[in-house]
Tab-separated table of N, CA and C in Angstrom:
chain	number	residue	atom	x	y	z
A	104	UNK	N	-23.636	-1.672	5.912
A	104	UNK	CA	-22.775	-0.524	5.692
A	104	UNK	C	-22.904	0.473	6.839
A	105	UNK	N	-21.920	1.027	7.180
A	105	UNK	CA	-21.772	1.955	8.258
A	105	UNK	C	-21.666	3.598	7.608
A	106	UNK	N	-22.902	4.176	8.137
A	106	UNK	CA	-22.354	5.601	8.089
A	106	UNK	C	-21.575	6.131	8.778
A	107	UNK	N	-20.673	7.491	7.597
A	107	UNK	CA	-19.654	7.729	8.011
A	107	UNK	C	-19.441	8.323	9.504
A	108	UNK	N	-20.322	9.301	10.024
A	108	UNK	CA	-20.995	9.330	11.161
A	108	UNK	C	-20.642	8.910	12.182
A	109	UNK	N	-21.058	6.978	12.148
A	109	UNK	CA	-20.951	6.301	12.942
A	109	UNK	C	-19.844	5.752	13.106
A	110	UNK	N	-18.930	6.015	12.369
A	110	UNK	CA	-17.472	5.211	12.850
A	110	UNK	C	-16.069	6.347	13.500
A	111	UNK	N	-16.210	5.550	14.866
A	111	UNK	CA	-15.282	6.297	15.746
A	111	UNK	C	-13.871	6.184	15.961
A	112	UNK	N	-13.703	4.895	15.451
A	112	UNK	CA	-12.545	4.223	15.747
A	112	UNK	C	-12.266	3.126	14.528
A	113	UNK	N	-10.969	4.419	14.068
A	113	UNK	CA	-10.628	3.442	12.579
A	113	UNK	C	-9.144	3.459	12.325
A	114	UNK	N	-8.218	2.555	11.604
A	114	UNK	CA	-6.896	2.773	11.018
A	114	UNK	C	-6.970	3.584	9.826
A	115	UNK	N	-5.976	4.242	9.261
A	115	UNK	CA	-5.251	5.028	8.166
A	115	UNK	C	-4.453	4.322	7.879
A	116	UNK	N	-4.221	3.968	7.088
A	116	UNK	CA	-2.898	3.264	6.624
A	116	UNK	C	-2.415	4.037	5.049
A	117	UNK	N	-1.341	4.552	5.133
A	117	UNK	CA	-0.568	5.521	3.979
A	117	UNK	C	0.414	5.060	3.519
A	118	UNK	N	0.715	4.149	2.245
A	118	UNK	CA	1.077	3.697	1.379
A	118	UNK	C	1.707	4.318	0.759
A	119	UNK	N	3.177	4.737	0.649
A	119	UNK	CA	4.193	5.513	-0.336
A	119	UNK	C	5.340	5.428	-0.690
A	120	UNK	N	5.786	6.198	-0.492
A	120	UNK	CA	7.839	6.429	-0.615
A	120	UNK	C	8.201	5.913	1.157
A	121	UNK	N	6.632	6.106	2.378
A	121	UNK	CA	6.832	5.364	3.355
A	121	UNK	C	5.765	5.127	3.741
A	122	UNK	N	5.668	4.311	4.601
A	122	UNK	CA	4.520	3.710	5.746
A	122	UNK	C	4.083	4.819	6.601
A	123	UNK	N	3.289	4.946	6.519
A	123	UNK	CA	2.224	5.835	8.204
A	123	UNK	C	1.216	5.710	8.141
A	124	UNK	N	0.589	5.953	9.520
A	124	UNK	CA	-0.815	5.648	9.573
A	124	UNK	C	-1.204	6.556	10.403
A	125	UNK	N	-2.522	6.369	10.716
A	125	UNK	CA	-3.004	7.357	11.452
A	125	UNK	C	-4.124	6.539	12.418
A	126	UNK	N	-3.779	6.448	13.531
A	126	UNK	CA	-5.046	5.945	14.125
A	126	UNK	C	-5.975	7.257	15.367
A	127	UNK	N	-7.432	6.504	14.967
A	127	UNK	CA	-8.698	7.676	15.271
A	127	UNK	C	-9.147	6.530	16.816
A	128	UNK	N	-9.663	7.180	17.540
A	128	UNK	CA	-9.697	6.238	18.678
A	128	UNK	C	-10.923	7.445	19.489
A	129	UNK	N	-12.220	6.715	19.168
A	129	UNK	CA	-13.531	7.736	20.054
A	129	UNK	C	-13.675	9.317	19.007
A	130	UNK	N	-13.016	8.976	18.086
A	130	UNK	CA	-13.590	10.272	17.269
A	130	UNK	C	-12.454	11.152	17.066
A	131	UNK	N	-11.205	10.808	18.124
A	131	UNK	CA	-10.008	11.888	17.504
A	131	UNK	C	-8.797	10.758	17.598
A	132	UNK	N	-8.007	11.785	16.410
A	132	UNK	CA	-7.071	11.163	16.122
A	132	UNK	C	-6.134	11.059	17.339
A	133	UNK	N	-5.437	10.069	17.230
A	133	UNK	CA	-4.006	9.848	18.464
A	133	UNK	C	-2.801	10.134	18.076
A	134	UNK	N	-2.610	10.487	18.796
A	134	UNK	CA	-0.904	11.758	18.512
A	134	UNK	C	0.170	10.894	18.920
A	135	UNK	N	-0.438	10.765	20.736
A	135	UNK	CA	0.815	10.023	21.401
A	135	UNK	C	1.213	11.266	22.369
A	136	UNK	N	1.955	10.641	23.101
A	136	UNK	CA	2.966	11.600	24.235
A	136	UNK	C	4.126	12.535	23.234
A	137	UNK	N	4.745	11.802	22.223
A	137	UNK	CA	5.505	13.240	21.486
A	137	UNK	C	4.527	13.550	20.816
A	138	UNK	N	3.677	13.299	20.050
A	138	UNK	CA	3.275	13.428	18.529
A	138	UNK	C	3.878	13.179	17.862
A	139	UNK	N	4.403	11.785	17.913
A	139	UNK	CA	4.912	10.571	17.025
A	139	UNK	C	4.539	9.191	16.471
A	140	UNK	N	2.811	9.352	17.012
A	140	UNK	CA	2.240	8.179	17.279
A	140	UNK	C	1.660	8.078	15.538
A	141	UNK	N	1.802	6.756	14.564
A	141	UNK	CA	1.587	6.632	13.120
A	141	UNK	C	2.823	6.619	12.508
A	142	UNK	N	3.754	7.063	12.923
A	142	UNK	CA	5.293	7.022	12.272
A	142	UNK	C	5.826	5.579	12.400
A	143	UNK	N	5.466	4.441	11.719
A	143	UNK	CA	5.541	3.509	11.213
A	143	UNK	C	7.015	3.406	10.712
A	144	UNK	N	7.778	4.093	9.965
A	144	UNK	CA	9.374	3.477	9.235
A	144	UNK	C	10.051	3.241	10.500
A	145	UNK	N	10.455	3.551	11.347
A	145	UNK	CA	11.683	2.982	12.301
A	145	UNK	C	11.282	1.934	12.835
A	146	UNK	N	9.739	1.733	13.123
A	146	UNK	CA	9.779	0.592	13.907
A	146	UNK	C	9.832	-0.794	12.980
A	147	UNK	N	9.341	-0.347	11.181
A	147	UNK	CA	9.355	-1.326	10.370
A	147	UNK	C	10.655	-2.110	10.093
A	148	UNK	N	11.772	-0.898	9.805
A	148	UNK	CA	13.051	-0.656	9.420
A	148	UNK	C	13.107	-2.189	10.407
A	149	UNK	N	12.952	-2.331	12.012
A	149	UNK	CA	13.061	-3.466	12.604
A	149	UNK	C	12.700	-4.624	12.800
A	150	UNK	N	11.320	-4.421	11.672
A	150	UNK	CA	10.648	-5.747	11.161
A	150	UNK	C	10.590	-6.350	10.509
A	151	UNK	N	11.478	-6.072	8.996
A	151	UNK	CA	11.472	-6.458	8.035
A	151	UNK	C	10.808	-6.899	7.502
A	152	UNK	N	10.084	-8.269	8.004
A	152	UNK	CA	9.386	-9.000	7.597
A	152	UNK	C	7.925	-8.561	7.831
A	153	UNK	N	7.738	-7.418	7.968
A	153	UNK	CA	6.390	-6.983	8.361
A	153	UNK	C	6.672	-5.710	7.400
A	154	UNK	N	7.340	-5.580	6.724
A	154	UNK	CA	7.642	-4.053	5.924
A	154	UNK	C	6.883	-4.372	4.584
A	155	UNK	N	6.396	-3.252	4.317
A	155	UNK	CA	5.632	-3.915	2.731
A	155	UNK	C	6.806	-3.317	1.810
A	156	UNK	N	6.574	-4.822	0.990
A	156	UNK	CA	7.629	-4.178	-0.595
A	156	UNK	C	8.326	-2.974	-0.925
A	157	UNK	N	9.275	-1.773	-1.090
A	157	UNK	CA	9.029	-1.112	-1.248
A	157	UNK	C	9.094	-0.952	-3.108
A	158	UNK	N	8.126	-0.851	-3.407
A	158	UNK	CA	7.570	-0.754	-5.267
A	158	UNK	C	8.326	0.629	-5.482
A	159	UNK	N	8.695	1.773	-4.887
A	159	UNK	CA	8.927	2.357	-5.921
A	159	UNK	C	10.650	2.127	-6.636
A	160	UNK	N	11.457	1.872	-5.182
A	160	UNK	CA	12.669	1.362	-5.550
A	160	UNK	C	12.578	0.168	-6.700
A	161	UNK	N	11.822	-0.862	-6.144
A	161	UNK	CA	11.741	-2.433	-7.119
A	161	UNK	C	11.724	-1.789	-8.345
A	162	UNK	N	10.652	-0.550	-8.226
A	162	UNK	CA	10.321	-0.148	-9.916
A	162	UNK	C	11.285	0.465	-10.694
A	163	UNK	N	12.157	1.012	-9.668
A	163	UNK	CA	12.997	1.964	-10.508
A	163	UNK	C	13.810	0.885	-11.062
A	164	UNK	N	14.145	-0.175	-10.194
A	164	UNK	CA	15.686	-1.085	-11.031
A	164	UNK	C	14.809	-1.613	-11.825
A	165	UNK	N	13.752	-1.937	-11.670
A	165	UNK	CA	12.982	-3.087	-12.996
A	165	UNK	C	12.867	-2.783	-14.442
A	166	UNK	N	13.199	-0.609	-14.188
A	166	UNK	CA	12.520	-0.119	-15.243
A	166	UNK	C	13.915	-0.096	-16.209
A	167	UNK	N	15.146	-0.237	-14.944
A	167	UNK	CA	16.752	0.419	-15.654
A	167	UNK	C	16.756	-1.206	-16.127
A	168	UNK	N	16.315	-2.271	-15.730
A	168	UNK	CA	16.731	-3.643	-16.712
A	168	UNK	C	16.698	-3.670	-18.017
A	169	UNK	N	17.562	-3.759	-19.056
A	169	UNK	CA	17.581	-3.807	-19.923
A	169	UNK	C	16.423	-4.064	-21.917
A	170	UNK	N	15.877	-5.297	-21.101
A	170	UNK	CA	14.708	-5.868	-21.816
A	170	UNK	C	13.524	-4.641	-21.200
A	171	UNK	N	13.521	-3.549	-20.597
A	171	UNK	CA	12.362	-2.827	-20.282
A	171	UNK	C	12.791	-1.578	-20.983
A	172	UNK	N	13.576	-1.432	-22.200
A	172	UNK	CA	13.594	-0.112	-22.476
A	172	UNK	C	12.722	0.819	-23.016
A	173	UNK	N	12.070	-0.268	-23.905
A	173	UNK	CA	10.468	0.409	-24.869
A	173	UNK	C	9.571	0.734	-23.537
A	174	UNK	N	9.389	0.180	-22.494
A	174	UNK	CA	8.546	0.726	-21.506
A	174	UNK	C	8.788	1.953	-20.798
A	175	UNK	N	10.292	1.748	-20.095
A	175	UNK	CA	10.834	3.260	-19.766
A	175	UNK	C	10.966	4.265	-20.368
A	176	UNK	N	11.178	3.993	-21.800
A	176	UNK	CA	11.150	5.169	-22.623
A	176	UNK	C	10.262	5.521	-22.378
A	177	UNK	N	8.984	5.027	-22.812
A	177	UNK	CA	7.296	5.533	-22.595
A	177	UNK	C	6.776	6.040	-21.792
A	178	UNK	N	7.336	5.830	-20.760
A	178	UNK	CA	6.983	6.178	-19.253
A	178	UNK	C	7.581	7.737	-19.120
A	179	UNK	N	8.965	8.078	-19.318
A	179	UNK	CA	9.999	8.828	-19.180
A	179	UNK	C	9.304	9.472	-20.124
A	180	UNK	N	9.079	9.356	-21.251
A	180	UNK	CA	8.012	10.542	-22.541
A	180	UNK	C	6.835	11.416	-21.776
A	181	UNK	N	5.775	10.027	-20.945
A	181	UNK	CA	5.069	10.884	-20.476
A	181	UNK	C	5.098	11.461	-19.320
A	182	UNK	N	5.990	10.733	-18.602
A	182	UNK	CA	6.226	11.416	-16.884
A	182	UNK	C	7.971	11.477	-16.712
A	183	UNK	N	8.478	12.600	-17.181
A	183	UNK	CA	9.878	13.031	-17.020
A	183	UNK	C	10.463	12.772	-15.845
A	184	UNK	N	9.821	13.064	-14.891
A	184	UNK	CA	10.318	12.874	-13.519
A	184	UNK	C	9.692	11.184	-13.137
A	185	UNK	N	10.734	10.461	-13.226
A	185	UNK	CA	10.795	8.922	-12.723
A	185	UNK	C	10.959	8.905	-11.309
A	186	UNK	N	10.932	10.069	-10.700
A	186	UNK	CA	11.079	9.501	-9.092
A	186	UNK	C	9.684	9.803	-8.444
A	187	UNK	N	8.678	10.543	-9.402
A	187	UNK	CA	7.792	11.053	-9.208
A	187	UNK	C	6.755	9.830	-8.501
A	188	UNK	N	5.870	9.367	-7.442
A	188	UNK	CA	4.676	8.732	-7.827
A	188	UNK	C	3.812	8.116	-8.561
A	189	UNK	N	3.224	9.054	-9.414
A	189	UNK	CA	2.540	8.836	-10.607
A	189	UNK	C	3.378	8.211	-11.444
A	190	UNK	N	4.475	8.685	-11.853
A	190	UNK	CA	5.092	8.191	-12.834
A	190	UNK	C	5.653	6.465	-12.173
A	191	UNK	N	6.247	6.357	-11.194
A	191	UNK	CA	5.708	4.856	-10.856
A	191	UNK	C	4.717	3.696	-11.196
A	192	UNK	N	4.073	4.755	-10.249
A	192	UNK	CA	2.218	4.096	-10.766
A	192	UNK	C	1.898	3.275	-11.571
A	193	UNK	N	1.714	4.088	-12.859
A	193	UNK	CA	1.606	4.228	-14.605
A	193	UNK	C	3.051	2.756	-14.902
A	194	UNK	N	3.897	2.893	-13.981
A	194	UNK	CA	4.685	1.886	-14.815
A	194	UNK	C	4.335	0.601	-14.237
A	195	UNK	N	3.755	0.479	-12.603
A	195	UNK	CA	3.279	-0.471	-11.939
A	195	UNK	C	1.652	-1.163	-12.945
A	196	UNK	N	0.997	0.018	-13.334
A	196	UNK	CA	-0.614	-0.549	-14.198
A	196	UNK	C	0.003	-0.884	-15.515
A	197	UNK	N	1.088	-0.746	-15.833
A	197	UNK	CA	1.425	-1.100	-17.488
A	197	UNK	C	2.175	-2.180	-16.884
A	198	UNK	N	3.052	-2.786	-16.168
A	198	UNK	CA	3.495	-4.241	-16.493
A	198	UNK	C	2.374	-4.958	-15.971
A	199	UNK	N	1.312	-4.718	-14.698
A	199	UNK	CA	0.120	-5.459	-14.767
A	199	UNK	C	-0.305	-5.849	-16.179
A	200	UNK	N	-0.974	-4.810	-16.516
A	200	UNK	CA	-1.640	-5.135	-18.136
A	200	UNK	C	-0.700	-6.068	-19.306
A	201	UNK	N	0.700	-5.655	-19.048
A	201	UNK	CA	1.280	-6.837	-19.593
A	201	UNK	C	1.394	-8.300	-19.433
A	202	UNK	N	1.241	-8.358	-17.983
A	202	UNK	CA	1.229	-10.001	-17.547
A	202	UNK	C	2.369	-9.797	-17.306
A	203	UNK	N	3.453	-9.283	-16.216
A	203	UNK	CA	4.813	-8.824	-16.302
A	203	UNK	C	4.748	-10.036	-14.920
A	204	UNK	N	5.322	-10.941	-14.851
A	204	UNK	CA	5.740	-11.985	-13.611
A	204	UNK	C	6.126	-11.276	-12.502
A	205	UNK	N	6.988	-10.591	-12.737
A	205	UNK	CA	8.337	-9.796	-11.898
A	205	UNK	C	7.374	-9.083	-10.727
A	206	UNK	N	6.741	-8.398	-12.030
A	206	UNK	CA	5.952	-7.249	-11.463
A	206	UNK	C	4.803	-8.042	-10.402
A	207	UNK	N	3.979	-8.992	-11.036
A	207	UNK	CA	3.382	-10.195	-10.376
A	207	UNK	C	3.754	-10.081	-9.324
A	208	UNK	N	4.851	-10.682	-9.185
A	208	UNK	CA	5.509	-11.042	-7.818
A	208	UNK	C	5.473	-10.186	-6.670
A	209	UNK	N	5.640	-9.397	-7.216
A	209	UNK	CA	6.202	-7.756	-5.897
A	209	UNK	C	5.198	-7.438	-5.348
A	210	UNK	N	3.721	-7.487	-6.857
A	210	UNK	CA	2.321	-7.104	-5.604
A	210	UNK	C	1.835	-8.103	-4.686
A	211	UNK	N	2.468	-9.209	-5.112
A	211	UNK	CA	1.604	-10.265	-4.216
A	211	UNK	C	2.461	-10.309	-2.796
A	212	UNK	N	3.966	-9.845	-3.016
A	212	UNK	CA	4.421	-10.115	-1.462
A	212	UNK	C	4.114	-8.661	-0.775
A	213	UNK	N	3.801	-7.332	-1.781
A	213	UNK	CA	3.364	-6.066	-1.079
A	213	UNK	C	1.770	-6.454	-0.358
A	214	UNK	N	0.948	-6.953	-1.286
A	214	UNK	CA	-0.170	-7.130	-0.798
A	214	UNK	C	0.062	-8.223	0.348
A	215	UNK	N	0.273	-9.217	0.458
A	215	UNK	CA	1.059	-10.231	1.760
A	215	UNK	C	1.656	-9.178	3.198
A	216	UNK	N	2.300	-8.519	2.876
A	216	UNK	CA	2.806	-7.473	3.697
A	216	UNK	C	1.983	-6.675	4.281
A	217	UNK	N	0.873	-5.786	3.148
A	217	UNK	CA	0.025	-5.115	3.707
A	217	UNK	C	-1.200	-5.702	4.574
A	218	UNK	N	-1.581	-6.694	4.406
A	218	UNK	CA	-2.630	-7.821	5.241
A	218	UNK	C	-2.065	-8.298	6.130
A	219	UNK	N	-0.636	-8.742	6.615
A	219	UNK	CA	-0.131	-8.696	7.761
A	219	UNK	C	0.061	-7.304	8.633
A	220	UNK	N	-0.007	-6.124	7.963
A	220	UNK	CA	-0.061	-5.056	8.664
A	220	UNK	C	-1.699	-4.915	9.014
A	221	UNK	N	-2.394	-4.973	8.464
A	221	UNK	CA	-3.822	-4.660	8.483
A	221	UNK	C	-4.449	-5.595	10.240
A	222	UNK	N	-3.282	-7.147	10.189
A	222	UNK	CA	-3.592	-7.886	11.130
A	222	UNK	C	-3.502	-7.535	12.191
A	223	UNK	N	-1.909	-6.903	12.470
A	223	UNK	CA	-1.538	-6.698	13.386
A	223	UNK	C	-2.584	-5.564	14.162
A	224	UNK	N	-2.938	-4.347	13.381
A	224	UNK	CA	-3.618	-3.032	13.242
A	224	UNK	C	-4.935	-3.446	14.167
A	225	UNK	N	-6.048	-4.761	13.190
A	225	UNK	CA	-6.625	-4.963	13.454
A	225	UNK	C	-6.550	-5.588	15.008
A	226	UNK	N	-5.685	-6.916	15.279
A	226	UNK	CA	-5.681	-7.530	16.816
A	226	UNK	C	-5.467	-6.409	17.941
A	227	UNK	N	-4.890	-5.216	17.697
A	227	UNK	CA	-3.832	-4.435	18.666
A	227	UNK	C	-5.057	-3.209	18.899
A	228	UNK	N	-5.921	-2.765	18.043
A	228	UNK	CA	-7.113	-1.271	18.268
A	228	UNK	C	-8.309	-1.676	17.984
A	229	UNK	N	-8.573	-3.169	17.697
A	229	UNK	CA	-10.043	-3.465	17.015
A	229	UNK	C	-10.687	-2.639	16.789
A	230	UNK	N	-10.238	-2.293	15.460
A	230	UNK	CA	-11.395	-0.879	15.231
A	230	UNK	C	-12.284	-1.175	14.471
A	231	UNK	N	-13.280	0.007	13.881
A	231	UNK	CA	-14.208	-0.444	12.981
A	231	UNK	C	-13.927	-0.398	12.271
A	232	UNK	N	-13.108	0.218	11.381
A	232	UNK	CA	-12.665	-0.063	9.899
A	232	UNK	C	-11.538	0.049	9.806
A	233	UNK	N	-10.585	-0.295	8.499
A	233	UNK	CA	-9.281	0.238	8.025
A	233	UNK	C	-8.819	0.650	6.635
A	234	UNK	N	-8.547	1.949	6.572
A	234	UNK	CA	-8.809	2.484	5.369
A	234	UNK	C	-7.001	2.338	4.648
A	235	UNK	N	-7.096	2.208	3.899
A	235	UNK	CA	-5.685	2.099	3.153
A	235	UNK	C	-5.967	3.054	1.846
A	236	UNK	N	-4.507	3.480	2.465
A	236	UNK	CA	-4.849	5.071	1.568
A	236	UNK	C	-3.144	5.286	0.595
A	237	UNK	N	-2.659	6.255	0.154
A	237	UNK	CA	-1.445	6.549	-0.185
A	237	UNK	C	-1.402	6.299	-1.579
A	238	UNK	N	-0.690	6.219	-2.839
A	238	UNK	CA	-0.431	5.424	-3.865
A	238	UNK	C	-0.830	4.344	-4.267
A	239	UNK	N	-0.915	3.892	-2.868
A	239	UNK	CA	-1.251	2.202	-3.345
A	239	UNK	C	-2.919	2.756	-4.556
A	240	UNK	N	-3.548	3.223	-4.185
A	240	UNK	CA	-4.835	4.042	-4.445
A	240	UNK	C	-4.418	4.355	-6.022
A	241	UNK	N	-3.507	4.807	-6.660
A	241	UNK	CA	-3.225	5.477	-7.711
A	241	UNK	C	-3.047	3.745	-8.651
A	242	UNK	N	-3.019	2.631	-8.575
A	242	UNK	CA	-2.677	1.860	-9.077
A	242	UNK	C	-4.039	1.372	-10.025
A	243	UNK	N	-3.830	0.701	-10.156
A	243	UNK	CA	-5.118	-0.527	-10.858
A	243	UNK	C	-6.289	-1.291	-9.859
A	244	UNK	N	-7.428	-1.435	-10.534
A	244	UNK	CA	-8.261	-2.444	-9.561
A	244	UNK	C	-7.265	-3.673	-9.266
A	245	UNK	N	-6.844	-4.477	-9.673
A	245	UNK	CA	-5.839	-5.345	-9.570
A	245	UNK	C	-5.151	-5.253	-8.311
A	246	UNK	N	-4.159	-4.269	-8.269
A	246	UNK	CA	-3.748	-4.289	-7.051
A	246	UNK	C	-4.525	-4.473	-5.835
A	247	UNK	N	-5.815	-3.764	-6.028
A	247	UNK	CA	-6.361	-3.734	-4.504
A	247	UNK	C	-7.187	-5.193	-4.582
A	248	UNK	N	-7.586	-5.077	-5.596
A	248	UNK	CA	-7.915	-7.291	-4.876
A	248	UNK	C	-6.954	-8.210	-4.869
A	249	UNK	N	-5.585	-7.761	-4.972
A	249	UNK	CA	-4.870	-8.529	-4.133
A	249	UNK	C	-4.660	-8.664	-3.013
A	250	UNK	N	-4.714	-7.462	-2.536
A	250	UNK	CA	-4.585	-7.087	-1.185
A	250	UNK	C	-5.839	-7.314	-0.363
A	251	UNK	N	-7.080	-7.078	-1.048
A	251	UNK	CA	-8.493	-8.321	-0.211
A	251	UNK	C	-8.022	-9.423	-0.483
A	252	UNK	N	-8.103	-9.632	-1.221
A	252	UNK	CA	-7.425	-11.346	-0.958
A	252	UNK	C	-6.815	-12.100	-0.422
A	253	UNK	N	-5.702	-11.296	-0.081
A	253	UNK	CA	-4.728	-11.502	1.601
A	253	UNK	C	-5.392	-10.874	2.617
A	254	UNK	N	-5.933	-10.135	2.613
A	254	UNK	CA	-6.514	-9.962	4.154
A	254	UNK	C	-7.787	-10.787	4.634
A	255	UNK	N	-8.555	-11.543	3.456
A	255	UNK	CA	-9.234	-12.348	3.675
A	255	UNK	C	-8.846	-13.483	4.430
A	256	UNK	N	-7.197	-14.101	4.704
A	256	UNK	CA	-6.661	-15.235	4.954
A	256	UNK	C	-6.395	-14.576	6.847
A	257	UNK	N	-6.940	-13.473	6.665
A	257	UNK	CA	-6.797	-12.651	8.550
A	257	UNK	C	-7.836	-12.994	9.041
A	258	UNK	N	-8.163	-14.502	9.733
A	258	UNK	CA	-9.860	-14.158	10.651
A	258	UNK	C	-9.745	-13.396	11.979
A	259	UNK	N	-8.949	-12.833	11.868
A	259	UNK	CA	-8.763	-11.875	13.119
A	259	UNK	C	-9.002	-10.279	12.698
A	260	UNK	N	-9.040	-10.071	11.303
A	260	UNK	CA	-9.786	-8.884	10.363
A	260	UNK	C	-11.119	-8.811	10.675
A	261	UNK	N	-12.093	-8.242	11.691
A	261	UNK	CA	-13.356	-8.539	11.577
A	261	UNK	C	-13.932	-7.083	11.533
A	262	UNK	N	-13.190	-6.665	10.217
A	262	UNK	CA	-13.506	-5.241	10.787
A	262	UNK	C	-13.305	-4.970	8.716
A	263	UNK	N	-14.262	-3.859	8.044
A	263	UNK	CA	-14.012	-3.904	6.625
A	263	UNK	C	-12.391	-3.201	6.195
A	264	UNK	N	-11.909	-3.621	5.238
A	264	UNK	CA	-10.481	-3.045	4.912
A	264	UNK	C	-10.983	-2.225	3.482
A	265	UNK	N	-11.083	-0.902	3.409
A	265	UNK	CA	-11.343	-0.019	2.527
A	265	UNK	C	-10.291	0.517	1.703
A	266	UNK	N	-10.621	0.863	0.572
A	266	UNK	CA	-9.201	1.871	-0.152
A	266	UNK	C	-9.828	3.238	0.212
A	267	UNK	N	-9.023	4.173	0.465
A	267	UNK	CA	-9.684	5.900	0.797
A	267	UNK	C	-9.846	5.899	-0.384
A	268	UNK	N	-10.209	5.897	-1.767
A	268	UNK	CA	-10.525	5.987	-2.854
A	268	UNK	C	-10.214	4.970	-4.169
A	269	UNK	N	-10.747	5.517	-5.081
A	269	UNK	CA	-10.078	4.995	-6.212
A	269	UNK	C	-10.943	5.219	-7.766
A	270	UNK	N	-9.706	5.458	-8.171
A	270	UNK	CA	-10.308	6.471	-9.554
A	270	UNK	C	-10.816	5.293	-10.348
């Protein structure tokens, strides 16, 4: 284990409504020539295939499908605002706990997505660590060992992939 101390050079990775990151390089963060450097959506927007899932859209149509009304209701009872985060979240850890396929599906190609980002991150700054931070964080243990689990299939990851937290 590395104290915190000792690590100079690490990724951010921010998980939300969008992608950004933040990379630390000798102890300070990197800006870039504008201070545009971590602004991740335009260049994704051109990668598609390197874009992770975006869950909160998936969630919103999954929640307006018909056969999900007892859930949305529930959701909508306790978190009024459906465009909110949290209120996502909460609907992302309740079709987990259901065994929801759909839902299945979306983390495994988000988590797929995010371990190809972690790769790239990793081959391009070899840093010492990479912290993945944003919402993704607000979810279930579940989610995040999916996402070790795909980054385990990176031997070019030689560096630990952390969550900035988790409740």
């Amino acid at each position: 284990d590395m104290a915190a101390n000792d690590i100079h050079d690490y990724i951010y990775l921010s998980l939300g409504f969008g992608v950004g990151a933040g990379v630390v390089l000798n102890g300070a963060l990197y800006e870039g020539a504008q201070n545009n450097a971590g602004e991740l959506g335009t260049l994704l927007k051109n990668m598609e295939s390197y874009l992770p899932v975006d869950l909160y859209r998936a969630m919103e149509r999954y929640l307006d499908r018909e056969e999900n009304e007892e859930l949305s209701a529930w959701i909508k009872s306790h978190e009024p605002d459906m465009t909110s985060s949290n209120a996502l979240m909460k609907a992302v850890d309740l079709a987990v706990v259901r065994g929801d396929d759909y839902i299945a599906g979306l983390l495994n190609k988000a988590a797929k997505s995010i371990a190809k980002l972690c790769s790239i991150f990793a081959e391009f700054f070899d840093p010492q660590m990479i912290i993945v931070g944003g919402d993704v964080n607000k979810t279930t243990r579940k989610v995040w060992e999916n996402i070790l689990e795909e980054v385990n299939h990176y031997p070019n990851i030689r560096c630990p992939v952390v969550p900035s937290h988790l409740d």
